[in-house]
Coordinates of C-alpha atoms in Angstrom, one line a residue:
Chain A
M22 CA 1.6 22.4 -30.2
N23 CA 4.5 21.7 -33.0
A24 CA 4.7 20.1 -36.1
D25 CA 5.4 16.7 -35.4
P26 CA 5.5 13.9 -38.1
T27 CA 4.6 11.5 -35.9
F28 CA 1.5 12.7 -35.6
D29 CA 0.7 12.3 -38.6
D30 CA 1.5 8.8 -38.2
F31 CA -0.5 8.6 -35.1
L32 CA -3.8 9.3 -37.2
L33 CA -2.9 7.5 -40.3
A34 CA -2.0 4.6 -38.7
D35 CA -5.0 4.0 -37.5
R36 CA -7.6 5.9 -39.8
P37 CA -9.2 4.1 -42.4
P38 CA -7.8 4.9 -45.4
A39 CA -8.9 8.0 -47.3
P40 CA -12.3 7.9 -48.8
D41 CA -11.5 7.5 -52.3
A42 CA -14.3 6.1 -54.1
E43 CA -12.6 2.5 -55.0
R44 CA -11.3 2.0 -51.8
L45 CA -14.3 3.0 -50.4
R46 CA -15.9 0.2 -51.9
L47 CA -13.3 -2.8 -51.0
D48 CA -12.5 -2.0 -47.3
I49 CA -15.2 -2.8 -45.3
D50 CA -12.9 -3.4 -42.2
G51 CA -11.7 -0.2 -41.9
W52 CA -14.7 1.2 -40.6
E53 CA -15.7 1.8 -37.2
G54 CA -19.8 0.9 -37.9
P55 CA -22.2 2.4 -40.3
L56 CA -21.8 6.3 -38.7
D57 CA -18.2 6.0 -39.4
L58 CA -18.7 5.0 -43.0
L59 CA -21.5 7.7 -43.4
L60 CA -19.3 10.4 -41.6
A61 CA -16.1 9.4 -44.2
M62 CA -19.0 9.9 -47.6
A63 CA -20.5 13.0 -46.0
R64 CA -16.7 14.6 -46.0
T65 CA -16.1 13.5 -49.4
Q66 CA -19.2 16.1 -50.3
K67 CA -18.3 19.2 -48.3
V68 CA -15.9 20.4 -45.7
D69 CA -19.1 21.8 -43.7
L70 CA -21.7 19.0 -42.6
K71 CA -24.2 21.5 -42.0
A72 CA -24.4 21.7 -46.0
I73 CA -23.9 17.8 -46.7
S74 CA -27.3 16.5 -48.4
I75 CA -28.5 13.6 -46.9
L76 CA -30.5 12.6 -49.8
A77 CA -27.0 11.9 -51.9
L78 CA -25.4 10.7 -48.6
V79 CA -28.1 7.9 -48.6
D80 CA -27.6 7.0 -51.9
Q81 CA -23.7 6.9 -51.8
Y82 CA -24.3 4.3 -48.5
L83 CA -27.0 2.1 -50.3
E84 CA -24.8 1.9 -53.4
F85 CA -21.8 0.9 -51.2
I86 CA -23.7 -1.8 -49.0
D87 CA -24.9 -2.9 -52.6
R88 CA -21.5 -3.4 -54.0
A89 CA -20.0 -5.1 -51.1
R90 CA -23.0 -7.9 -51.4
H91 CA -22.2 -8.5 -55.1
L92 CA -18.5 -8.7 -54.1
S93 CA -19.9 -10.9 -51.1
I94 CA -18.2 -9.3 -49.0
E95 CA -19.6 -9.9 -45.7
L96 CA -21.4 -7.2 -43.9
A97 CA -22.1 -6.7 -40.4
A98 CA -25.7 -6.3 -39.2
D99 CA -25.7 -3.0 -37.9
Y100 CA -24.5 -1.9 -41.8
L101 CA -27.4 -3.2 -42.8
V102 CA -29.8 -2.3 -40.3
M103 CA -28.7 1.3 -41.2
A104 CA -28.8 0.6 -45.4
A105 CA -32.5 -0.7 -44.2
W106 CA -33.4 2.7 -42.1
L107 CA -31.6 4.9 -44.8
A108 CA -33.8 2.9 -47.5
L109 CA -37.0 3.7 -46.2
L110 CA -36.2 7.5 -45.1
K111 CA -35.2 8.1 -48.8
S112 CA -38.4 6.7 -50.1
A113 CA -40.2 8.8 -47.2
M114 CA -38.3 12.1 -48.2
L115 CA -39.1 11.6 -51.9
L116 CA -42.9 11.3 -51.1
P117 CA -44.9 14.7 -51.4
K118 CA -44.5 16.9 -48.3
E119 CA -48.7 16.4 -47.1
A120 CA -48.1 12.4 -47.7
Q121 CA -45.2 12.0 -45.6
P122 CA -45.3 9.9 -42.5
D123 CA -44.7 10.8 -39.2
P124 CA -42.1 11.2 -37.9
D125 CA -41.2 13.6 -40.2
P126 CA -38.7 12.6 -42.5
Q127 CA -36.7 15.6 -42.9
E128 CA -36.7 15.8 -38.9
L129 CA -34.8 12.1 -39.0
A130 CA -32.5 13.7 -42.1
L131 CA -31.7 16.2 -39.9
K132 CA -31.1 14.7 -36.9
L133 CA -28.7 12.2 -38.9
Q134 CA -26.6 15.2 -40.1
L135 CA -26.5 16.3 -36.4
R136 CA -24.9 13.0 -35.5
L137 CA -22.7 13.2 -38.0
E138 CA -21.6 17.2 -36.8
R139 CA -21.0 15.9 -33.2
L140 CA -18.8 12.3 -34.3
Q141 CA -16.7 15.1 -35.9
A142 CA -16.6 17.4 -33.4
M143 CA -15.1 15.0 -31.0
R144 CA -13.1 13.2 -33.4
D145 CA -11.4 16.6 -34.5
A146 CA -11.2 17.3 -30.4
G147 CA -9.6 14.0 -30.2
A148 CA -6.7 15.2 -32.5
R149 CA -5.9 18.4 -31.6
L150 CA -5.9 17.1 -27.7
F151 CA -3.5 14.8 -29.0
A152 CA -1.5 17.3 -31.1
R153 CA -0.6 18.8 -27.6
D154 CA 2.7 18.2 -26.2
R155 CA 2.5 15.7 -24.0
L156 CA 3.9 14.8 -20.8
G157 CA 6.5 11.3 -21.2
R158 CA 6.5 12.5 -25.1
D159 CA 7.0 15.8 -25.8
V160 CA 7.8 17.5 -22.5
F161 CA 9.5 15.6 -19.7
A162 CA 9.0 15.7 -15.9
R163 CA 12.0 15.3 -13.9
G164 CA 14.3 11.8 -14.7
A165 CA 15.0 10.9 -11.1
P166 CA 13.1 13.0 -8.7
E167 CA 14.2 12.4 -4.8
G168 CA 10.5 11.7 -4.0
L169 CA 8.6 13.3 -0.8
R170 CA 8.6 10.6 2.2
T171 CA 6.0 11.1 4.5
I172 CA 6.8 8.7 7.5
R173 CA 4.1 7.6 9.5
K174 CA 3.9 6.9 12.7
R175 CA 1.2 4.5 13.7
Q176 CA -0.8 5.5 16.5
W177 CA -3.0 2.9 18.0
D178 CA -6.0 3.4 19.6
A179 CA -8.5 1.7 21.3
N180 CA -11.0 2.6 24.4
L181 CA -12.4 0.3 27.0
F182 CA -15.8 -0.3 26.1
E183 CA -13.6 -2.0 22.7
L184 CA -11.8 -3.9 25.3
M185 CA -15.1 -4.8 27.5
Q186 CA -16.9 -5.8 24.2
A187 CA -13.7 -8.2 22.8
Y188 CA -13.6 -9.9 25.8
G189 CA -17.7 -10.1 25.9
G190 CA -16.9 -11.8 22.8
V191 CA -14.5 -14.0 23.3
E192 CA -16.0 -15.2 26.8
A193 CA -19.0 -15.7 25.0
R194 CA -17.6 -18.1 22.6
R195 CA -16.2 -20.0 25.6
Q196 CA -19.3 -20.7 27.2
P197 CA -20.9 -24.1 26.7
V198 CA -22.6 -23.7 23.1
V199 CA -26.1 -23.0 23.3
H200 CA -27.8 -22.8 19.7
M201 CA -30.1 -19.8 20.0
V202 CA -31.8 -18.4 16.6
A203 CA -30.5 -15.2 16.2
R204 CA -33.7 -12.6 16.6
R205 CA -33.3 -10.7 13.5
T206 CA -35.1 -7.9 13.2
V207 CA -37.4 -7.7 10.5
M208 CA -41.0 -7.1 9.5
T209 CA -42.4 -10.2 8.1
L210 CA -44.2 -9.4 4.7
D211 CA -47.8 -10.9 6.5
S212 CA -47.5 -8.0 8.9
A213 CA -46.2 -5.9 6.5
I214 CA -49.7 -6.3 4.6
E215 CA -52.2 -6.5 7.8
R216 CA -50.5 -2.9 8.6
L217 CA -50.5 -1.4 5.5
S218 CA -54.4 -2.0 4.6
A219 CA -54.9 -1.3 8.0
M220 CA -53.6 1.9 7.6
I221 CA -54.3 2.6 3.8
G222 CA -57.8 2.7 5.4
I223 CA -57.6 5.6 7.2
A224 CA -56.0 7.7 4.3
L225 CA -58.0 9.7 1.8
D226 CA -55.6 10.4 -0.8
W227 CA -52.6 10.1 -2.6
T228 CA -50.1 9.3 0.4
D229 CA -46.3 8.5 -0.1
L230 CA -45.2 5.1 1.2
A231 CA -42.5 6.2 3.4
A232 CA -45.6 8.2 5.5
F233 CA -46.5 4.9 6.2
L234 CA -43.5 3.4 7.8
P235 CA -43.0 4.0 11.6
G236 CA -40.8 7.0 12.0
D237 CA -38.7 5.7 15.0
V238 CA -36.9 2.6 14.5
D239 CA -33.3 1.3 14.3
P240 CA -32.1 1.8 10.8
E241 CA -31.9 -2.3 10.6
L242 CA -35.6 -2.8 11.0
R243 CA -36.1 0.3 9.0
R244 CA -34.8 -1.3 5.9
S245 CA -36.6 -4.3 6.7
V246 CA -40.0 -2.2 7.2
L247 CA -39.3 -0.5 3.6
A248 CA -38.5 -3.6 1.9
S249 CA -41.9 -5.8 2.9
S250 CA -44.2 -2.6 3.0
F251 CA -43.6 -1.9 -0.9
V252 CA -44.0 -5.7 -1.8
A253 CA -46.8 -5.5 0.6
A254 CA -48.1 -2.6 -1.9
L255 CA -47.5 -4.8 -4.8
E256 CA -49.2 -7.3 -4.0
L257 CA -52.4 -5.3 -2.6
A258 CA -52.4 -3.7 -6.0
R259 CA -52.5 -6.7 -7.4
T260 CA -55.3 -8.0 -5.4
G261 CA -57.2 -4.6 -6.7
R262 CA -57.4 -3.5 -2.8
I263 CA -54.8 -0.2 -3.9
D264 CA -53.6 1.9 -6.5
I265 CA -50.5 3.0 -6.7
A266 CA -48.6 6.0 -8.6
Q267 CA -45.1 6.6 -9.2
D268 CA -44.0 9.9 -11.8
Q269 CA -41.1 9.0 -12.6
A270 CA -37.7 6.7 -11.9
F271 CA -36.9 6.8 -8.3
A272 CA -39.9 9.3 -7.1
P273 CA -41.7 9.0 -4.2
L274 CA -44.3 5.9 -4.6
Y275 CA -47.8 6.8 -3.9
L276 CA -50.6 5.0 -2.4
R277 CA -54.5 4.9 -2.0
K278 CA -57.6 2.5 -1.7
A279 CA -58.4 1.5 -4.6
A280 CA -61.0 3.8 -6.0
R281 CA -64.0 1.2 -6.2
Chain B
M12 CA 21.4 35.1 -9.1
S13 CA 20.1 39.1 -9.2
Q14 CA 18.8 39.2 -5.3
P15 CA 18.7 36.1 -2.8
V16 CA 15.4 33.6 -2.9
P17 CA 13.5 33.7 0.4
D18 CA 13.9 30.6 2.6
F19 CA 9.8 29.7 1.9
E20 CA 10.4 30.2 -1.7
R21 CA 13.7 27.9 -1.5
G22 CA 11.5 25.3 0.4
V23 CA 8.1 25.8 -1.8
E24 CA 11.1 24.9 -4.9
A25 CA 12.5 22.1 -3.3
A26 CA 9.3 20.2 -2.3
V27 CA 8.2 20.6 -5.8
F28 CA 11.0 19.7 -7.6
A29 CA 12.2 16.6 -5.3
S30 CA 8.1 15.2 -5.5
S31 CA 7.9 12.2 -8.0
E32 CA 4.3 13.3 -8.9
P33 CA 2.5 16.6 -8.7
L34 CA 1.9 18.7 -6.2
T35 CA -1.7 20.4 -5.1
V36 CA -0.8 23.5 -2.7
A37 CA -2.1 21.6 0.3
D38 CA 0.8 19.0 -0.4
I39 CA 3.3 21.8 -0.5
I40 CA 1.9 22.8 3.0
A41 CA 2.1 19.9 4.5
H42 CA 5.9 20.3 3.7
V43 CA 7.3 23.4 4.3
G44 CA 4.3 24.5 6.8
E45 CA 2.1 27.4 6.1
G46 CA 2.8 30.2 4.3
D47 CA 1.9 32.3 1.1
V48 CA 2.5 29.3 -1.2
R49 CA 0.9 30.7 -4.2
G50 CA 3.1 33.9 -4.1
A51 CA 6.1 31.6 -4.1
L52 CA 4.9 29.3 -6.5
D53 CA 4.3 32.5 -9.1
M54 CA 7.9 33.8 -8.2
I55 CA 9.1 30.1 -9.0
A56 CA 7.4 30.2 -12.1
Q57 CA 8.9 33.4 -13.4
R58 CA 12.5 32.7 -12.1
H59 CA 12.4 29.3 -14.7
A60 CA 10.6 31.2 -17.3
G61 CA 12.5 30.9 -20.5
T62 CA 15.1 28.3 -19.2
G63 CA 15.4 24.6 -19.9
I64 CA 12.9 23.8 -16.5
E65 CA 9.6 25.5 -16.2
L66 CA 7.1 25.1 -13.9
V67 CA 3.2 24.6 -14.3
E68 CA -0.1 23.7 -13.1
R69 CA -2.3 21.2 -14.3
G70 CA -5.4 20.7 -12.7
G71 CA -4.2 22.7 -9.4
R72 CA -1.6 20.5 -9.0
W73 CA 1.9 22.3 -9.7
H74 CA 5.0 20.4 -11.2
F75 CA 8.8 21.0 -12.9
Q76 CA 8.8 19.7 -16.7
T77 CA 10.9 20.6 -19.8
P78 CA 9.9 23.0 -22.3
G79 CA 7.5 22.0 -25.2
D80 CA 10.1 23.7 -27.3
L81 CA 12.8 21.1 -26.9
A82 CA 11.2 18.3 -27.4
H83 CA 13.4 17.3 -30.7
L84 CA 16.5 17.2 -28.4
L85 CA 15.1 14.8 -25.3
R86 CA 12.5 13.0 -27.2
R87 CA 15.0 10.4 -29.4
T88 CA 16.2 8.5 -26.7
R89 CA 12.6 7.4 -25.5
E90 CA 10.8 5.1 -26.7
E91 CA 6.7 6.7 -27.7
P92 CA 4.2 6.2 -25.2
R93 CA 1.3 3.3 -26.2
R94 CA -0.4 4.9 -29.0
L95 CA -4.1 4.9 -28.2
S96 CA -6.4 3.1 -30.8
R97 CA -8.7 5.7 -33.3
A98 CA -11.6 4.2 -31.0
A99 CA -10.2 5.2 -27.5
L100 CA -8.7 8.8 -28.8
E101 CA -12.5 9.3 -29.8
V102 CA -13.8 7.7 -26.3
L103 CA -11.2 10.0 -24.7
A104 CA -12.1 13.0 -26.3
I105 CA -16.1 12.4 -25.8
I106 CA -15.7 11.7 -22.2
A107 CA -13.3 15.1 -21.7
Y108 CA -15.4 17.3 -23.6
H109 CA -18.8 15.7 -22.2
E110 CA -17.7 14.7 -18.8
P111 CA -19.4 13.2 -16.8
V112 CA -20.6 10.3 -19.4
S113 CA -22.0 7.1 -19.5
R114 CA -21.0 4.3 -21.6
A115 CA -24.4 4.5 -23.3
E116 CA -23.9 8.5 -24.1
I117 CA -20.6 7.6 -25.2
E118 CA -22.4 5.0 -27.7
A119 CA -24.7 7.5 -28.6
I120 CA -22.2 9.6 -30.1
R121 CA -20.0 7.1 -31.4
G122 CA -22.8 4.9 -33.2
V123 CA -21.0 2.2 -32.2
Q124 CA -20.9 0.2 -28.7
T125 CA -17.6 0.9 -27.3
A126 CA -15.3 -2.1 -27.0
K127 CA -14.9 -3.9 -23.1
G128 CA -11.1 -3.0 -23.7
T129 CA -11.5 0.8 -24.5
L130 CA -12.2 2.2 -21.4
D131 CA -10.2 -0.2 -19.5
V132 CA -7.0 1.1 -21.4
L133 CA -8.1 4.9 -20.6
M134 CA -8.4 4.1 -17.0
E135 CA -4.9 1.9 -17.1
A136 CA -3.6 5.1 -18.7
G137 CA -4.8 6.7 -15.5
W138 CA -6.7 9.5 -17.6
I139 CA -10.4 8.4 -16.7
R140 CA -11.8 7.0 -13.7
P141 CA -15.5 6.1 -12.3
A142 CA -17.3 8.8 -11.1
G143 CA -20.6 7.8 -9.7
R144 CA -23.8 6.5 -11.4
R145 CA -26.1 8.4 -12.9
D146 CA -30.1 8.7 -11.5
V147 CA -31.8 7.0 -14.2
P148 CA -33.0 3.7 -14.7
G149 CA -30.5 1.4 -14.6
R150 CA -28.3 3.7 -12.8
P151 CA -24.9 3.7 -15.4
L152 CA -21.5 3.8 -14.3
I153 CA -20.2 7.7 -15.3
Y154 CA -16.7 8.3 -15.9
K155 CA -15.1 11.5 -15.9
T156 CA -11.2 12.1 -16.5
T157 CA -8.7 12.4 -13.5
P158 CA -6.2 15.2 -12.9
D159 CA -3.3 13.2 -14.4
F160 CA -5.4 13.7 -17.9
L161 CA -4.6 17.1 -17.4
T162 CA -1.0 16.6 -16.5
H163 CA -0.3 14.6 -19.1
F164 CA -1.8 16.9 -21.8
G165 CA -1.0 19.8 -20.7
L166 CA -4.0 21.7 -19.8
E167 CA -4.1 24.0 -16.7
S168 CA -7.7 22.8 -16.6
R169 CA -10.5 21.2 -18.3
R170 CA -11.7 25.0 -19.8
D171 CA -8.1 24.7 -21.8
L172 CA -9.3 21.6 -23.4
P173 CA -8.8 22.8 -27.4
G174 CA -12.1 24.4 -28.8
I175 CA -14.4 23.7 -26.1
D176 CA -15.4 27.0 -26.4
D177 CA -16.2 26.8 -29.7
L178 CA -17.8 23.7 -29.4
R179 CA -19.9 24.9 -27.1
A180 CA -21.2 27.8 -28.4
A181 CA -22.4 26.1 -31.6
G182 CA -24.3 23.6 -29.4
L183 CA -22.0 20.5 -30.3
L184 CA -21.7 18.7 -26.9
E185 CA -25.2 18.8 -26.5
P186 CA -27.3 15.9 -27.0
V187 CA -28.8 15.6 -30.9
D188 CA -32.1 15.7 -29.4
V189 CA -31.6 18.9 -27.4
A190 CA -29.8 20.7 -30.5
F191 CA -32.7 19.4 -33.0
D192 CA -34.9 21.2 -30.5
A193 CA -33.0 24.3 -30.1
L194 CA -33.0 24.3 -34.4
E195 CA -36.9 23.6 -34.5
L196 CA -37.3 27.4 -33.0
E197 CA -35.5 28.8 -35.8
P198 CA -37.5 29.4 -38.6
A199 CA -35.2 28.7 -41.7
E200 CA -35.9 25.1 -42.9
D201 CA -32.8 23.2 -44.0
S202 CA -33.4 20.7 -47.4
D203 CA -31.9 20.5 -50.6
Chain C
M24 CA 15.4 36.5 -15.4
S25 CA 17.6 38.8 -15.6
Q26 CA 18.7 38.0 -19.3
P27 CA 17.6 35.8 -21.5
V28 CA 19.2 31.8 -21.0
P29 CA 21.1 31.0 -24.5
D30 CA 18.9 28.1 -26.4
F31 CA 22.1 25.7 -25.8
E32 CA 22.0 26.1 -22.0
R33 CA 18.5 25.4 -21.8
G34 CA 18.9 22.3 -23.8
V35 CA 21.6 21.2 -21.5
E36 CA 19.6 22.4 -18.5
A37 CA 16.4 20.2 -19.9
A38 CA 18.6 17.1 -20.9
V39 CA 20.1 16.5 -17.2
F40 CA 16.9 17.6 -15.7
A41 CA 14.8 15.1 -17.5
S42 CA 18.1 12.0 -17.7
S43 CA 16.8 9.3 -15.1
E44 CA 20.4 9.3 -14.5
P45 CA 23.8 11.7 -13.8
L46 CA 25.0 12.2 -17.7
T47 CA 28.5 13.0 -18.7
V48 CA 29.5 15.9 -21.1
A49 CA 29.5 12.8 -23.5
D50 CA 26.3 12.3 -22.7
I51 CA 25.0 15.7 -22.7
I52 CA 26.6 16.5 -26.0
A53 CA 24.5 13.1 -27.4
H54 CA 21.2 15.1 -26.7
V55 CA 21.8 18.9 -27.4
G56 CA 24.6 18.5 -30.1
E57 CA 28.3 19.4 -29.9
G58 CA 28.9 23.1 -27.6
D59 CA 30.8 24.5 -24.8
V60 CA 28.9 21.9 -22.0
R61 CA 30.9 22.6 -19.4
G62 CA 30.7 26.5 -19.4
A63 CA 26.5 25.7 -20.2
L64 CA 26.9 23.4 -17.0
D65 CA 28.6 26.7 -15.0
M66 CA 26.3 29.2 -16.1
I67 CA 23.1 26.4 -14.9
A68 CA 24.9 25.8 -11.8
Q69 CA 25.4 29.6 -11.0
R70 CA 21.8 30.4 -11.8
H71 CA 20.3 28.2 -9.5
A72 CA 23.1 28.8 -6.6
G73 CA 20.8 29.3 -3.6
T74 CA 17.5 28.4 -4.5
G75 CA 15.6 24.9 -3.9
I76 CA 17.4 23.3 -6.4
E77 CA 21.2 22.6 -7.5
L78 CA 23.2 21.7 -10.1
V79 CA 25.8 19.3 -8.7
E80 CA 28.7 17.3 -10.4
R81 CA 29.8 13.8 -8.8
G82 CA 32.9 11.9 -10.9
G83 CA 32.1 13.7 -13.8
R84 CA 28.7 13.1 -14.1
W85 CA 26.1 16.0 -13.3
H86 CA 22.4 15.9 -11.5
F87 CA 20.3 18.0 -10.1
Q88 CA 19.3 17.8 -6.8
T89 CA 17.6 19.6 -3.9
P90 CA 20.1 21.2 -1.2
G91 CA 21.2 19.3 2.0
D92 CA 19.9 22.1 3.8
L93 CA 16.3 22.0 3.1
A94 CA 16.2 18.2 3.2
H95 CA 14.3 18.3 6.6
L96 CA 11.4 19.6 4.2
L97 CA 11.1 16.7 2.0
R98 CA 10.7 14.4 4.8
R99 CA 7.5 14.4 7.5
T100 CA 6.3 12.7 9.8
R101 CA 2.6 11.7 10.3
E102 CA 0.8 10.5 13.2
E103 CA -1.7 8.2 11.9
P104 CA -4.4 7.1 14.2
R105 CA -4.7 3.2 13.9
R106 CA -8.3 1.0 14.9
L107 CA -7.1 -2.1 16.6
S108 CA -8.2 -4.9 14.8
R109 CA -10.7 -7.4 16.4
A110 CA -8.2 -9.9 16.9
A111 CA -5.8 -7.5 18.8
L112 CA -8.5 -6.4 20.7
E113 CA -9.2 -9.7 22.0
V114 CA -5.9 -10.6 23.1
L115 CA -5.4 -7.7 24.8
A116 CA -8.5 -7.9 26.8
I117 CA -7.8 -11.8 27.6
I118 CA -4.0 -10.5 28.5
A119 CA -5.5 -7.9 30.6
Y120 CA -7.5 -10.3 32.6
H121 CA -5.6 -12.9 32.8
E122 CA -2.1 -12.1 33.2
P123 CA 0.0 -13.0 33.0
V124 CA -0.5 -15.2 30.2
S125 CA 1.3 -17.1 27.6
R126 CA 0.8 -17.1 23.6
A127 CA -0.8 -20.5 24.1
E128 CA -2.9 -19.8 26.7
I129 CA -4.3 -17.0 25.0
E130 CA -4.8 -19.2 21.9
A131 CA -6.2 -21.8 24.4
I132 CA -9.0 -18.8 25.6
R133 CA -9.4 -17.3 22.0
G134 CA -10.0 -20.6 20.6
V135 CA -8.2 -19.7 17.4
Q136 CA -4.4 -19.4 16.6
T137 CA -2.9 -15.7 17.0
A138 CA -0.7 -14.4 14.7
K139 CA 2.6 -12.9 15.9
G140 CA 2.1 -9.5 14.3
T141 CA -1.2 -9.1 16.8
L142 CA 1.8 -9.3 19.8
D143 CA 3.8 -7.3 18.0
V144 CA 0.9 -4.4 17.4
L145 CA 0.0 -4.5 21.1
M146 CA 3.6 -4.1 22.1
E147 CA 3.9 -1.3 19.3
A148 CA 1.2 0.4 21.0
G149 CA 3.2 0.1 24.6
W150 CA 0.2 -2.0 26.2
I151 CA 1.7 -5.0 27.2
R152 CA 5.5 -5.9 27.4
P153 CA 7.1 -9.5 28.1
A154 CA 6.6 -10.4 31.8
G155 CA 9.4 -13.4 31.8
R156 CA 9.1 -17.0 31.0
R157 CA 6.3 -19.7 32.3
D158 CA 8.3 -22.8 34.5
V159 CA 7.1 -25.4 32.1
P160 CA 8.4 -27.4 29.4
G161 CA 9.1 -25.1 26.2
R162 CA 9.4 -22.1 28.6
P163 CA 7.3 -19.9 27.0
L164 CA 7.3 -16.5 27.3
I165 CA 4.5 -14.5 29.2
Y166 CA 3.0 -11.1 29.0
K167 CA 1.1 -8.3 30.9
T168 CA -0.2 -5.1 30.7
T169 CA 1.8 -2.2 31.3
P170 CA 1.2 0.9 33.0
D171 CA 0.8 3.2 30.1
F172 CA -2.2 0.2 29.2
L173 CA -4.0 1.5 32.5
T174 CA -3.8 5.0 31.6
H175 CA -4.6 4.4 27.8
F176 CA -7.9 2.7 28.8
G177 CA -8.4 5.2 31.9
L178 CA -8.3 2.6 34.8
E179 CA -6.5 3.2 37.9
S180 CA -5.7 -0.2 38.4
R181 CA -6.6 -4.2 36.6
R182 CA -8.9 -4.1 39.7
D183 CA -11.3 -1.7 38.1
L184 CA -11.8 -4.3 34.8
P185 CA -15.5 -4.6 35.0
G186 CA -16.0 -8.8 35.9
I187 CA -17.6 -11.2 33.9
D188 CA -21.2 -10.7 35.4
D189 CA -20.8 -6.8 35.1
L190 CA -20.1 -8.0 31.3
R191 CA -22.9 -10.1 31.3
A192 CA -25.5 -7.1 32.6
A193 CA -24.1 -4.5 30.3
G194 CA -25.3 -7.0 27.8
L195 CA -21.8 -7.7 26.3
L196 CA -22.0 -11.7 26.9
E197 CA -23.6 -11.3 23.7
P198 CA -24.0 -14.2 20.9
V199 CA -21.0 -14.2 18.9
D200 CA -22.5 -13.1 15.7
V201 CA -24.1 -9.7 16.8
A202 CA -20.4 -8.4 18.5
F203 CA -18.5 -10.3 15.4
D204 CA -20.8 -7.7 13.3
A205 CA -20.4 -5.1 15.6
L206 CA -16.6 -5.0 15.2
E207 CA -16.5 -5.9 11.5
L208 CA -18.3 -2.5 10.8
E209 CA -15.0 -0.8 11.7
P210 CA -12.6 -0.3 9.0
A211 CA -9.7 -2.7 8.9
E212 CA -7.7 0.7 8.6
D213 CA -7.8 4.2 8.4
S214 CA -6.2 6.1 5.3
D215 CA -6.7 9.8 4.4

């Protein structure tokens, strides 16, 4: 690390002006959103964010927003949303403890303080990162490396089967054109419904959808079967014939005969 | 020279010196053949210590560079690499200290939406890259830093990120909710 | 290092190292300031003698390079297996079944134009070769397979190539789109 004047420039140039009271009131453009503004205000209170007064911070913020309105400065919506939220938080905090609503306003205040701490931590970390000796700015790699060369010799590869297949393809193209409807290996929704409703009768308890799928089919068909069976399960559930349960996203999907 | 440098070590040195980018041990072996590459790298690094050229390791890749204390001699002729916006700096720090993270997680920390250009700039600089998707609904893309990031900032590994141990110990790398739950366990009540 | 390298010498070394072109003594002074640049250059050259890096002068300009005797390490040859493209396979098959054939005849059979590169690839692989010219207007070049072709594909002679009926029996005369899909799955290029 070194004492480098351009580092300060670097930070100051892009950083909003120091939050002295007057400038804070007027310059709204310098802030990257309400959290950024709150953090700057919090730092005028105490260096240690753990010890700031959230109530005082809320007042400070609301006052700022008020003044901005008086001066007809157009405020972005998120500043107003934050102001509304803070106003609510403040009123809840001022209520006697037993009358405080849920969620607990102290809890919300603490969470706000934790957010500010985290943002500040990352801001400091970024500054420290950029104060390091950086390659191409403070330290330099070799200016004119010879470079390492890899001479690639291509080794062509193909086997007889591929050759046959290719010729087969050419010959097939030359055959008199016969229109064939390609038989795609799919399971239709109708047959999936039929199949699933037949099988669900056998299953007594919650059963993984996967257990209803045939095990030994080619992968292309398997995807189709899975998709069709899933849609079939939705359809059967809609018509009240089965129940579906899933613990969480991407967890196995369980089916059982509707309990009625 | 006090004593002759072994041929293998000379080969390793020449390969790293000639390369236009940092080399892994595997890269070096591909050029000079099997051998004690790490041992040779150590010897080379020692031999250059305190001179105008140093051998450094960054994320498992080795390259030569000028020492930081000579920056004042070399910097003036070069234009400053592009400056990053404050937003980009913050986003980069968040990715580096939390990786892998999704855009939503970055935004949760910063409290603002991330302009599309911010991640692009960092990717263009070669400092971050997409690293798969998070297995949650929506399957958001997650980002992490690259080896070039370590190279640029002179870090041997992510463990060298300034203050990362302190931040972790203070719980500052955990999401607010996790940190909050941890605080709940403490009897103390902070209010004013 | 036997003894510490003076700062001036370190500066000279770093300046030459970081420069993208060879430097004159005056260039070096512009970086490091007045001093015994020649003396420093001599010391640096001596220090690196017999290592994997050398400092050399060419027409009054100084630069680092890797020693000539290590040049062989900085190049390496790598054999990269590459799959033939579908087009190349088809052309090769047509030549094998119909040889000798001209490019126009190949195109007539395939029903599409054949890129010049396709024939080049097959020649580079050593599987086909020009076999004179057809005695028709334009005297087009005709191609046939080589003995290497038979060796590579494990054929005693061209008569071992399965006939159309064999292909049909083996299901290889499939509708075009299926065969096409199967081939499409191959990666166009292998890399590692």
